[in-house]
Amino acid sequence: MIHRVEYPRPHFVRPNWLTLNGEWGFQFDNDNRGLQEEWFKRNAFNSKIIVPFPYQSELSGIHSKEYHPVVWYGRSFHIPQDWVNKRVLLNFNAVDYRSTVWVNGLFVGMNQGGYAAFSFDITDYLSDGENTITVRVEDYMTTTQPRGKQTARTDSWACWYTPVTGIWQSVWLEAVGHTYLHHVKLEPNIDTNTVDVQYWLNQLHGPVEIRCRVSYKGHEVSTTTVPVDLRYYRFSDITPRLEGSFTLSIPEAELWSPESPNLYDLEFEVRQGDALLDTVSTYVGMRKISVEDGQVYLNNAPYYLRMVLDQGFWPEGIYTPAAVEDIKHDVKMTKEFGFNGARKHQKFEDPYYYYYCDKLGLLTWCEMAAAYYYDEEVSLNITHEWQRLVVEYYNHPSVMAWVPINESWGVDQLTHGSSDPRLVHHMSTLYHLTKSIDPTRLVVGNDGWQQGLTDIAAIHDYTQDPADLQNRYARFKADRNSKAFSHGHPTILPGFEYTGQPIMITEFGGVKVEEQGAEGWGYGDAAADYDEMSERIERLVQVIIDEPEICGFCYTQLTDVEQEVNGLMTYDRRLKVKPEKLQAIFQKTR
């Protein structure tokens, strides 16, 4: 059975494509013999696996929780007849962690990073008839690679869960012309009713033109055609420039918001004379994120954020749901519970998550999966993959904030009192690095505590007592560098001052319920039943709502995850409390 047969990248769609999801050959390489024995020339392996599910998952067909740091994949494929004279791209949405790829036994390329997508032009490696792909993946239990909530211990523990190794998002082929769009960057401006478009081509050997049609609800708004001639940088007259920009006009634009998720469809074409070289369909939402007077603004108006923490785990697939409908269900339930946003925690999600947030109307925060103890390798690994991810997810209108670090994970020495200056420099670098790619969104420098440079003062506190939360917040108001909250770390690092940023409680709650009868943990003493759970949540939310300088919250969490049983739904997405009851709580106003 082939799962996940939908086009894998819904925000950048090409018409000619072929899924490679389904059954692949598979083999563990515990002795790391595969390279020496040239397994990349094999046509078969000793096991089978269902891609795109990690071998630790039930849906993979293997379902082994044993540690295997090196694994191999292989499968055959045929190129469609109508792809003759096309370039063929091999695309991977995500493979954790270090990948090496061969086609027909020939080395194609490598990738490092478990969350960022990557692609290879494999045209020159192909043969007529049957072709083979071989992938070798390394995924070591180390804290220097970004792993998020994947445990690096033998077993799951506390808030760290089953690890994910290998291919965990879709793999596919697509056909393009000799010159095609590598990627585009869309920057809406609601104040001028325009969209600035930056484009990058893969190569350019002669003049082409880029055409962009804008439509809204099936009606054409405008068409813009831009000639792309051979141009050169001042510093190089050999390699032509592959990037450029132009502006789209969208008069009287209908704005995007969670309440009205209006989207404009864009169709890009790359042409050379009468030849159509590339076609890409995407969309843009006209919206603006800004900060004024300590408040978050959406579309030039104050906007109170009512968010939920969402970790993106599923019982049968771990990181990977069986179908996109499962992703859509989580987005719909988030809205039904009364939230207008979600903080996708310690994971960059399948592209369909952000697609449904765009389509259905849900603001999102994108958070980097953490490494843990700082060293130079951590810095290299995090900064490299983080930049790629910001570029990859830039065009989603639902994305309003970037979170490069959570709770000092990746600079953990800070929580033990280290004065090593590299730790703060690393955090500051990530803040500025993010702004250098995307100055239009907010950057939460270190979500939870010990914040230096940040656009939101983000507080984590898991007291279950509303009066205690109120008293803790009063201490924070009196001294912004105090260790007021439940984890015992200052919200604002000594040496930094609070400069009027919007303040949010970005983790709280996490209530476990005895009535559920599940083994596992939640924060504080468990509530006796679901009624007590609801009452506790309501009292905590009321404290937050009543504080005038707080401009939003993020409740922990949407679902239970393995041994952590403090969600609004169980791990298999059964409701604990009727959505309308929770909606009345989370949508409270002052």
Coordinates of C-alpha atoms in Angstrom, one line a residue, residues 53-555:
F53 CA 7.7 6.4 7.6
P54 CA 10.8 6.1 9.9
Y55 CA 11.8 2.5 10.8
Q56 CA 10.8 3.1 14.4
S57 CA 7.2 3.5 13.5
E58 CA 4.4 1.0 13.0
L59 CA 3.5 2.4 9.6
S60 CA 7.0 1.7 8.3
G61 CA 6.3 -2.1 8.4
I62 CA 9.4 -2.5 10.6
H63 CA 8.5 -1.0 14.0
S64 CA 11.8 -1.5 15.7
K65 CA 12.8 0.8 18.6
E66 CA 16.4 -0.5 18.6
Y67 CA 19.2 1.9 17.9
H68 CA 20.6 1.6 14.3
P69 CA 22.8 4.6 13.4
V70 CA 23.3 3.8 9.8
V71 CA 20.5 2.6 7.4
W72 CA 20.2 2.1 3.7
Y73 CA 17.3 2.5 1.3
G74 CA 16.9 1.4 -2.3
R75 CA 14.3 1.2 -5.0
S76 CA 13.9 1.2 -8.8
F77 CA 11.8 3.5 -11.0
H78 CA 11.1 4.3 -14.6
I79 CA 11.0 7.8 -16.1
P80 CA 7.7 8.6 -17.9
Q81 CA 7.9 8.7 -21.7
D82 CA 6.7 12.3 -21.9
W83 CA 9.7 13.5 -19.8
V84 CA 12.0 13.1 -22.8
N85 CA 14.2 16.2 -23.2
K86 CA 13.3 17.3 -19.6
R87 CA 15.5 17.8 -16.6
V88 CA 14.6 15.4 -13.8
L89 CA 14.7 16.5 -10.2
L90 CA 14.9 14.1 -7.2
N91 CA 13.3 15.8 -4.2
F92 CA 13.3 14.8 -0.5
N93 CA 11.1 16.8 1.9
A94 CA 13.0 15.6 5.0
V95 CA 15.5 12.9 5.9
D96 CA 17.0 12.7 9.4
Y97 CA 19.9 13.2 9.6
R98 CA 22.9 12.9 7.2
S99 CA 22.1 11.5 3.7
T100 CA 24.1 10.3 0.8
V101 CA 22.3 9.6 -2.5
W102 CA 23.3 7.5 -5.5
V103 CA 21.4 6.9 -8.8
N104 CA 22.3 3.9 -10.8
G105 CA 25.3 3.3 -8.5
L106 CA 26.7 6.8 -9.2
F107 CA 27.2 9.4 -6.4
V108 CA 24.7 12.2 -6.8
G109 CA 25.1 14.3 -3.6
M110 CA 24.8 14.6 0.2
N111 CA 22.7 16.5 2.6
Q112 CA 23.0 17.2 6.3
G113 CA 19.9 18.2 8.4
G114 CA 16.9 16.3 9.5
Y115 CA 14.2 19.0 8.7
A116 CA 15.2 21.0 5.6
A117 CA 14.2 19.8 2.1
F118 CA 16.8 19.1 -0.5
S119 CA 16.9 18.3 -4.2
F120 CA 19.3 16.9 -6.9
D121 CA 19.2 17.2 -10.7
I122 CA 19.7 13.6 -11.6
T123 CA 19.2 13.9 -15.4
D124 CA 22.7 13.0 -16.3
Y125 CA 22.7 9.9 -14.2
L126 CA 19.6 8.3 -15.8
S127 CA 19.4 5.4 -18.2
D128 CA 16.7 4.2 -20.5
G129 CA 14.4 1.7 -18.8
E130 CA 14.8 0.8 -15.2
N131 CA 16.8 3.1 -12.8
T132 CA 17.8 2.7 -9.2
I133 CA 18.0 5.1 -6.3
T134 CA 20.1 4.3 -3.2
V135 CA 20.1 6.3 0.0
R136 CA 22.4 5.9 3.0
V137 CA 21.4 7.7 6.2
E138 CA 23.4 8.3 9.4
D139 CA 21.6 9.3 12.5
Y140 CA 23.6 9.1 15.7
M141 CA 22.4 9.5 19.2
T142 CA 24.3 12.7 19.7
T143 CA 23.2 16.0 21.3
T144 CA 25.2 18.1 18.7
Q145 CA 22.8 17.5 15.8
P146 CA 19.4 19.2 15.9
R147 CA 17.0 16.5 17.2
G148 CA 14.2 18.4 19.0
K149 CA 12.2 16.1 21.2
Q150 CA 13.8 12.9 19.9
T151 CA 15.5 11.2 22.8
A152 CA 19.2 10.6 22.7
R153 CA 18.9 8.0 25.5
T154 CA 18.0 4.3 25.1
D155 CA 14.3 4.9 26.1
S156 CA 11.9 7.8 26.0
W157 CA 11.9 9.9 29.1
A158 CA 10.4 13.1 30.6
C159 CA 9.4 15.2 27.5
W160 CA 11.7 13.3 25.1
Y161 CA 10.2 10.7 22.9
T162 CA 10.9 8.0 20.3
P163 CA 13.6 9.0 17.9
V164 CA 13.1 9.2 14.1
T165 CA 15.7 7.9 11.7
G166 CA 15.9 8.3 7.9
I167 CA 13.2 9.3 5.4
W168 CA 10.2 10.7 7.2
Q169 CA 8.7 13.0 4.6
S170 CA 7.8 12.4 1.0
V171 CA 10.2 11.6 -1.9
W172 CA 9.3 12.4 -5.5
L173 CA 10.5 13.2 -9.0
E174 CA 9.5 16.1 -11.1
A175 CA 10.3 17.2 -14.7
V176 CA 11.4 20.8 -15.6
G177 CA 13.1 22.6 -18.5
H178 CA 16.7 23.4 -18.7
T179 CA 16.1 26.7 -16.9
Y180 CA 13.6 26.6 -14.0
L181 CA 12.6 28.5 -10.8
H182 CA 14.9 27.3 -8.0
H183 CA 12.7 29.2 -5.5
V184 CA 10.8 32.5 -5.1
K185 CA 10.4 34.8 -2.1
L186 CA 7.1 36.6 -1.7
E187 CA 6.8 39.7 0.4
P188 CA 3.3 41.2 0.7
N189 CA 2.9 44.8 1.5
I190 CA -0.7 45.7 2.6
D191 CA 0.2 49.4 2.9
T192 CA 0.9 49.6 -0.9
N193 CA -1.3 46.7 -2.1
T194 CA 1.8 45.1 -3.7
V195 CA 3.8 41.9 -3.5
D196 CA 7.5 42.1 -4.0
V197 CA 8.8 38.9 -5.8
Q198 CA 12.4 37.8 -5.6
Y199 CA 13.2 34.9 -7.8
W200 CA 16.2 32.5 -8.2
L201 CA 16.8 30.4 -11.3
N202 CA 18.9 27.3 -11.5
Q203 CA 20.9 28.4 -14.5
L204 CA 20.8 30.9 -17.3
H205 CA 22.4 30.4 -20.7
G206 CA 20.3 32.9 -22.7
P207 CA 17.5 35.4 -22.2
V208 CA 14.2 34.1 -20.8
E209 CA 11.0 35.7 -19.4
I210 CA 9.1 35.1 -16.3
R211 CA 5.3 35.5 -16.4
C212 CA 3.2 35.7 -13.2
R213 CA -0.6 35.5 -13.3
V214 CA -2.5 36.6 -10.1
S215 CA -6.0 35.4 -9.5
Y216 CA -8.5 35.5 -6.6
K217 CA -11.3 33.0 -6.2
G218 CA -10.9 32.0 -9.8
H219 CA -10.9 35.5 -11.3
E220 CA -7.7 37.0 -12.8
V221 CA -6.4 40.0 -11.1
S222 CA -3.3 40.8 -13.1
T223 CA -0.5 39.4 -15.3
T224 CA 3.1 40.5 -15.1
T225 CA 5.8 39.6 -17.6
V226 CA 9.4 40.2 -16.8
P227 CA 12.3 39.8 -19.3
V228 CA 15.4 38.1 -17.8
D229 CA 18.5 38.9 -19.8
L230 CA 22.1 37.9 -19.2
R231 CA 23.3 40.2 -16.4
Y232 CA 26.5 40.1 -14.4
Y233 CA 27.7 41.3 -11.1
R234 CA 30.3 44.1 -10.9
F235 CA 32.7 41.6 -9.4
S236 CA 32.2 38.8 -12.0
D237 CA 31.7 38.9 -15.8
I238 CA 31.8 35.1 -16.2
T239 CA 28.7 33.7 -14.3
P240 CA 25.4 35.4 -15.0
R241 CA 23.2 36.5 -12.2
L242 CA 20.5 34.0 -11.4
E243 CA 18.3 36.2 -9.2
G244 CA 16.1 39.2 -9.7
S245 CA 13.0 40.9 -8.5
F246 CA 9.8 42.5 -9.7
T247 CA 6.6 43.8 -8.1
L248 CA 3.0 42.6 -8.4
S249 CA 0.1 45.0 -8.0
I250 CA -3.0 43.7 -6.1
P251 CA -5.5 46.6 -5.9
E252 CA -7.9 46.7 -3.0
A253 CA -6.4 43.6 -1.6
E254 CA -8.4 41.3 0.6
L255 CA -6.3 40.7 3.7
W256 CA -5.3 37.4 5.2
S257 CA -6.1 36.6 8.9
P258 CA -7.2 33.6 10.9
E259 CA -10.7 34.9 10.8
S260 CA -10.6 35.6 7.0
P261 CA -7.8 33.5 5.4
N262 CA -8.0 35.1 2.0
L263 CA -5.3 33.8 -0.5
Y264 CA -4.3 35.0 -4.0
D265 CA -3.3 32.3 -6.4
L266 CA -0.1 32.8 -8.4
E267 CA 1.1 30.9 -11.4
F268 CA 4.7 31.4 -12.6
E269 CA 5.9 30.4 -16.0
V270 CA 9.5 30.5 -17.3
R271 CA 9.5 30.9 -21.1
Q272 CA 12.1 31.1 -23.8
G273 CA 10.5 32.1 -27.0
D274 CA 7.6 29.8 -27.6
A275 CA 9.0 27.1 -25.3
L276 CA 7.5 26.7 -21.8
L277 CA 10.4 25.7 -19.5
D278 CA 8.8 25.7 -16.1
T279 CA 5.4 26.1 -14.5
V280 CA 4.9 26.6 -10.7
S281 CA 1.6 27.2 -8.8
T282 CA 1.7 28.9 -5.4
Y283 CA -0.3 31.5 -3.5
V284 CA 0.2 34.6 -1.3
G285 CA -1.6 36.0 1.7
M286 CA -1.8 39.8 2.0
R287 CA -1.0 40.3 5.7
K288 CA 1.4 42.2 7.9
I289 CA 3.0 41.4 11.3
S290 CA 4.3 44.3 13.4
V291 CA 4.8 45.5 17.0
E292 CA 3.6 48.8 18.4
D293 CA 3.4 50.0 22.1
G294 CA 4.1 46.5 23.5
Q295 CA 1.4 44.8 21.4
V296 CA 1.5 42.4 18.5
Y297 CA -0.2 43.9 15.5
L298 CA -1.8 42.0 12.6
N299 CA -2.7 44.0 9.6
N300 CA -2.1 47.3 11.4
A301 CA -4.4 46.5 14.4
P302 CA -3.6 45.0 17.8
Y303 CA -4.1 41.2 17.8
Y304 CA -4.4 39.1 21.0
L305 CA -2.7 35.7 20.4
R306 CA -4.4 32.6 21.7
M307 CA -2.1 29.8 20.9
V308 CA -1.5 26.1 21.6
L309 CA 1.7 24.1 21.8
D310 CA 1.7 21.4 19.1
Q311 CA 4.5 18.8 19.0
G312 CA 3.5 17.0 15.9
F313 CA 3.7 13.3 17.0
W314 CA 1.3 10.5 15.9
P315 CA 1.1 7.0 17.5
E316 CA 1.5 5.0 14.3
G317 CA 3.9 7.2 12.4
I318 CA 5.7 9.1 15.2
Y319 CA 6.8 12.2 13.2
T320 CA 4.7 11.2 10.1
P321 CA 0.9 10.9 10.0
A322 CA -0.6 8.3 7.7
A323 CA -2.5 10.9 5.7
V324 CA -2.7 14.6 5.1
E325 CA -6.2 14.5 6.5
D326 CA -4.6 13.8 9.9
I327 CA -2.7 17.0 9.6
K328 CA -5.8 18.9 8.5
H329 CA -7.7 17.4 11.5
D330 CA -5.2 18.8 14.0
V331 CA -5.4 22.3 12.4
K332 CA -9.2 22.2 12.5
M333 CA -9.3 21.0 16.1
T334 CA -6.9 23.8 17.1
K335 CA -9.4 26.3 15.7
E336 CA -12.4 24.5 17.3
F337 CA -10.7 24.7 20.7
G338 CA -10.7 28.5 20.3
F339 CA -7.1 29.1 19.3
N340 CA -6.0 31.5 16.6
G341 CA -2.4 30.3 16.5
A342 CA -0.1 27.4 17.2
R343 CA 3.5 27.0 18.3
K344 CA 4.8 24.0 16.4
H345 CA 7.2 22.8 19.1
Q346 CA 10.8 21.6 18.4
K347 CA 10.0 20.5 14.9
F348 CA 9.6 21.9 11.4
E349 CA 6.5 20.1 10.2
D350 CA 5.4 18.5 7.0
P351 CA 4.6 21.3 4.4
Y352 CA 0.9 20.3 4.5
Y353 CA 0.7 21.5 8.1
Y354 CA 1.6 25.1 7.1
Y355 CA -0.6 24.7 3.9
Y356 CA -3.7 24.0 6.0
C357 CA -2.8 26.8 8.4
D358 CA -2.7 29.1 5.4
K359 CA -5.9 27.8 3.9
L360 CA -8.0 27.4 7.1
G361 CA -6.6 30.4 9.0
L362 CA -4.1 29.7 11.8
L363 CA -1.1 31.7 12.8
T364 CA 2.1 29.7 13.5
W365 CA 5.4 30.0 15.1
C366 CA 8.3 28.0 13.5
E367 CA 10.7 26.6 16.0
M368 CA 14.1 25.0 15.4
A369 CA 14.6 21.5 16.6
A370 CA 17.2 21.8 19.4
A371 CA 20.7 20.6 19.9
Y372 CA 21.6 20.7 23.6
Y373 CA 25.1 21.6 25.0
Y374 CA 26.8 24.3 23.1
D375 CA 30.0 23.8 21.2
E376 CA 31.3 24.9 17.8
E377 CA 29.7 21.9 16.1
V378 CA 26.3 22.8 17.5
S379 CA 26.8 26.3 16.2
L380 CA 27.6 25.1 12.7
N381 CA 24.8 22.6 12.6
I382 CA 22.1 24.9 13.9
T383 CA 23.0 28.0 11.9
H384 CA 23.3 26.1 8.6
E385 CA 20.0 24.3 8.7
W386 CA 18.2 27.2 10.4
Q387 CA 18.9 29.5 7.5
R388 CA 17.7 26.9 5.0
L389 CA 14.4 26.4 6.9
V390 CA 13.7 30.2 7.1
V391 CA 14.1 30.4 3.4
E392 CA 12.0 27.3 2.8
Y393 CA 9.0 28.3 4.9
Y394 CA 9.2 32.1 4.2
N395 CA 6.2 32.3 1.8
H396 CA 3.6 30.8 4.2
P397 CA 1.3 33.7 5.3
S398 CA 0.4 31.7 8.5
V399 CA 4.0 32.0 9.7
M400 CA 4.3 35.0 11.9
A401 CA 7.4 34.3 14.1
W402 CA 10.6 32.4 14.2
V403 CA 12.0 30.6 17.3
P404 CA 15.6 29.6 16.9
I405 CA 16.1 28.5 20.6
N406 CA 13.7 27.2 23.2
E407 CA 14.5 27.2 27.0
S408 CA 18.3 27.6 26.4
W409 CA 18.5 24.2 24.6
G410 CA 21.6 24.4 22.6
V411 CA 23.2 26.8 25.1
D412 CA 22.3 24.6 28.1
Q413 CA 25.4 25.7 30.0
L414 CA 23.6 29.0 30.6
T415 CA 21.1 27.2 32.9
H416 CA 24.0 26.0 35.0
G417 CA 25.5 29.5 35.5
S418 CA 28.1 29.5 32.8
S419 CA 29.6 32.9 31.9
D420 CA 31.0 31.6 28.6
P421 CA 30.5 34.6 26.3
R422 CA 30.0 32.3 23.3
L423 CA 26.6 31.3 24.6
V424 CA 25.0 34.7 24.4
H425 CA 26.9 35.5 21.2
H426 CA 25.4 32.4 19.6
M427 CA 21.8 33.4 20.6
S428 CA 22.4 37.0 19.3
T429 CA 23.8 35.6 16.1
L430 CA 20.7 33.5 15.5
Y431 CA 18.5 36.5 16.2
H432 CA 20.4 38.8 13.7
L433 CA 20.9 35.9 11.2
T434 CA 17.1 35.4 11.1
K435 CA 16.5 39.1 10.7
S436 CA 19.0 39.2 7.8
I437 CA 16.9 36.7 5.9
D438 CA 13.4 37.9 7.1
P439 CA 13.0 41.3 8.6
T440 CA 9.2 41.2 8.2
R441 CA 8.4 38.7 11.0
L442 CA 9.1 38.5 14.8
V443 CA 12.0 36.6 16.2
V444 CA 11.7 35.0 19.7
G445 CA 15.3 34.8 20.7
N446 CA 15.0 32.2 23.4
D447 CA 11.5 31.1 24.2
G448 CA 10.9 30.7 27.9
W449 CA 13.7 32.3 29.8
Q450 CA 17.2 33.8 29.7
Q451 CA 16.3 36.0 26.8
G452 CA 18.7 38.5 25.3
L453 CA 17.7 39.9 21.9
T454 CA 14.1 39.1 21.3
D455 CA 11.0 40.6 19.7
I456 CA 8.7 39.0 22.3
A457 CA 9.3 38.5 26.0
A458 CA 8.2 34.9 26.2
I459 CA 7.5 33.3 29.6
H460 CA 7.1 29.7 30.6
D461 CA 5.5 28.8 33.9
Y462 CA 3.8 25.6 35.0
T463 CA 2.3 26.4 38.4
Q464 CA -1.2 25.0 38.7
D465 CA -2.3 27.6 41.2
P466 CA -3.8 30.8 39.6
A467 CA -2.9 32.9 42.7
D468 CA 0.7 31.7 42.5
L469 CA 0.8 32.6 38.8
Q470 CA -0.5 36.1 39.7
N471 CA 2.1 36.5 42.4
R472 CA 4.9 35.3 40.2
Y473 CA 3.9 37.8 37.5
A474 CA 3.9 40.6 40.0
R475 CA 7.5 39.8 40.9
F476 CA 8.4 39.9 37.2
K477 CA 6.8 43.3 36.8
A478 CA 8.8 44.6 39.7
D479 CA 12.1 43.2 38.4
R480 CA 12.3 42.1 34.8
N481 CA 15.5 40.2 35.5
S482 CA 14.1 38.3 38.5
K483 CA 13.9 34.5 38.7
A484 CA 10.1 34.8 39.2
F485 CA 8.8 31.8 37.4
S486 CA 8.6 28.1 38.0
H487 CA 11.8 27.0 36.3
G488 CA 14.0 29.3 38.4
H489 CA 15.7 31.2 35.6
P490 CA 15.4 34.9 34.8
T491 CA 13.1 35.7 31.9
I492 CA 15.5 38.5 30.8
L493 CA 19.2 37.7 31.0
P494 CA 21.3 39.9 33.3
G495 CA 23.0 42.4 31.2
F496 CA 19.9 42.9 29.0
E497 CA 17.0 45.2 29.7
Y498 CA 13.3 44.8 29.0
T499 CA 12.7 47.4 26.2
G500 CA 8.9 47.3 25.8
Q501 CA 8.5 44.1 23.8
P502 CA 5.1 42.4 23.8
I503 CA 4.9 39.9 26.7
M504 CA 3.3 36.5 26.3
I505 CA 3.0 33.4 28.5
T506 CA 4.1 30.9 25.9
E507 CA 3.9 27.8 28.0
F508 CA 1.6 27.1 30.8
G509 CA -1.1 24.6 31.9
G510 CA -0.1 21.0 30.9
V511 CA -2.8 19.5 33.2
K512 CA -3.0 15.8 33.6
V513 CA -6.3 14.1 34.6
E514 CA -6.7 11.1 36.8
E515 CA -10.0 10.2 35.1
Q516 CA -8.1 9.5 31.9
G517 CA -6.5 6.5 33.6
A518 CA -3.4 6.7 31.5
E519 CA 0.1 6.2 32.8
G520 CA 2.4 9.2 32.3
W521 CA 2.8 12.6 33.6
G522 CA 1.5 16.2 33.6
Y523 CA 2.6 19.3 35.4
G524 CA 1.8 19.6 39.1
D525 CA -0.8 17.6 40.8
A526 CA -3.3 15.9 38.5
A527 CA -6.9 17.0 38.3
A528 CA -9.3 14.4 39.5
D529 CA -11.5 14.6 36.4
Y530 CA -12.1 16.5 33.2
D531 CA -14.4 19.1 34.9
E532 CA -11.6 19.9 37.3
M533 CA -9.2 20.1 34.4
S534 CA -11.4 22.6 32.6
E535 CA -11.9 24.7 35.8
R536 CA -8.1 24.8 36.4
I537 CA -7.4 25.9 32.8
E538 CA -10.1 28.6 33.1
R539 CA -8.7 30.0 36.3
L540 CA -5.1 30.1 34.8
V541 CA -6.3 31.7 31.6
Q542 CA -8.3 34.3 33.5
V543 CA -5.1 35.4 35.4
I544 CA -3.4 35.9 32.1
I545 CA -6.3 37.7 30.4
D546 CA -6.7 40.0 33.4
E547 CA -3.0 41.3 33.2
P548 CA -3.1 44.3 30.8
E549 CA 0.4 44.1 29.6
I550 CA 0.2 40.5 28.5
C551 CA -0.7 40.3 24.8
G552 CA -1.2 36.6 24.4
F553 CA -0.6 33.0 25.6
C554 CA 0.2 29.5 24.4
Y555 CA -1.4 26.6 26.2

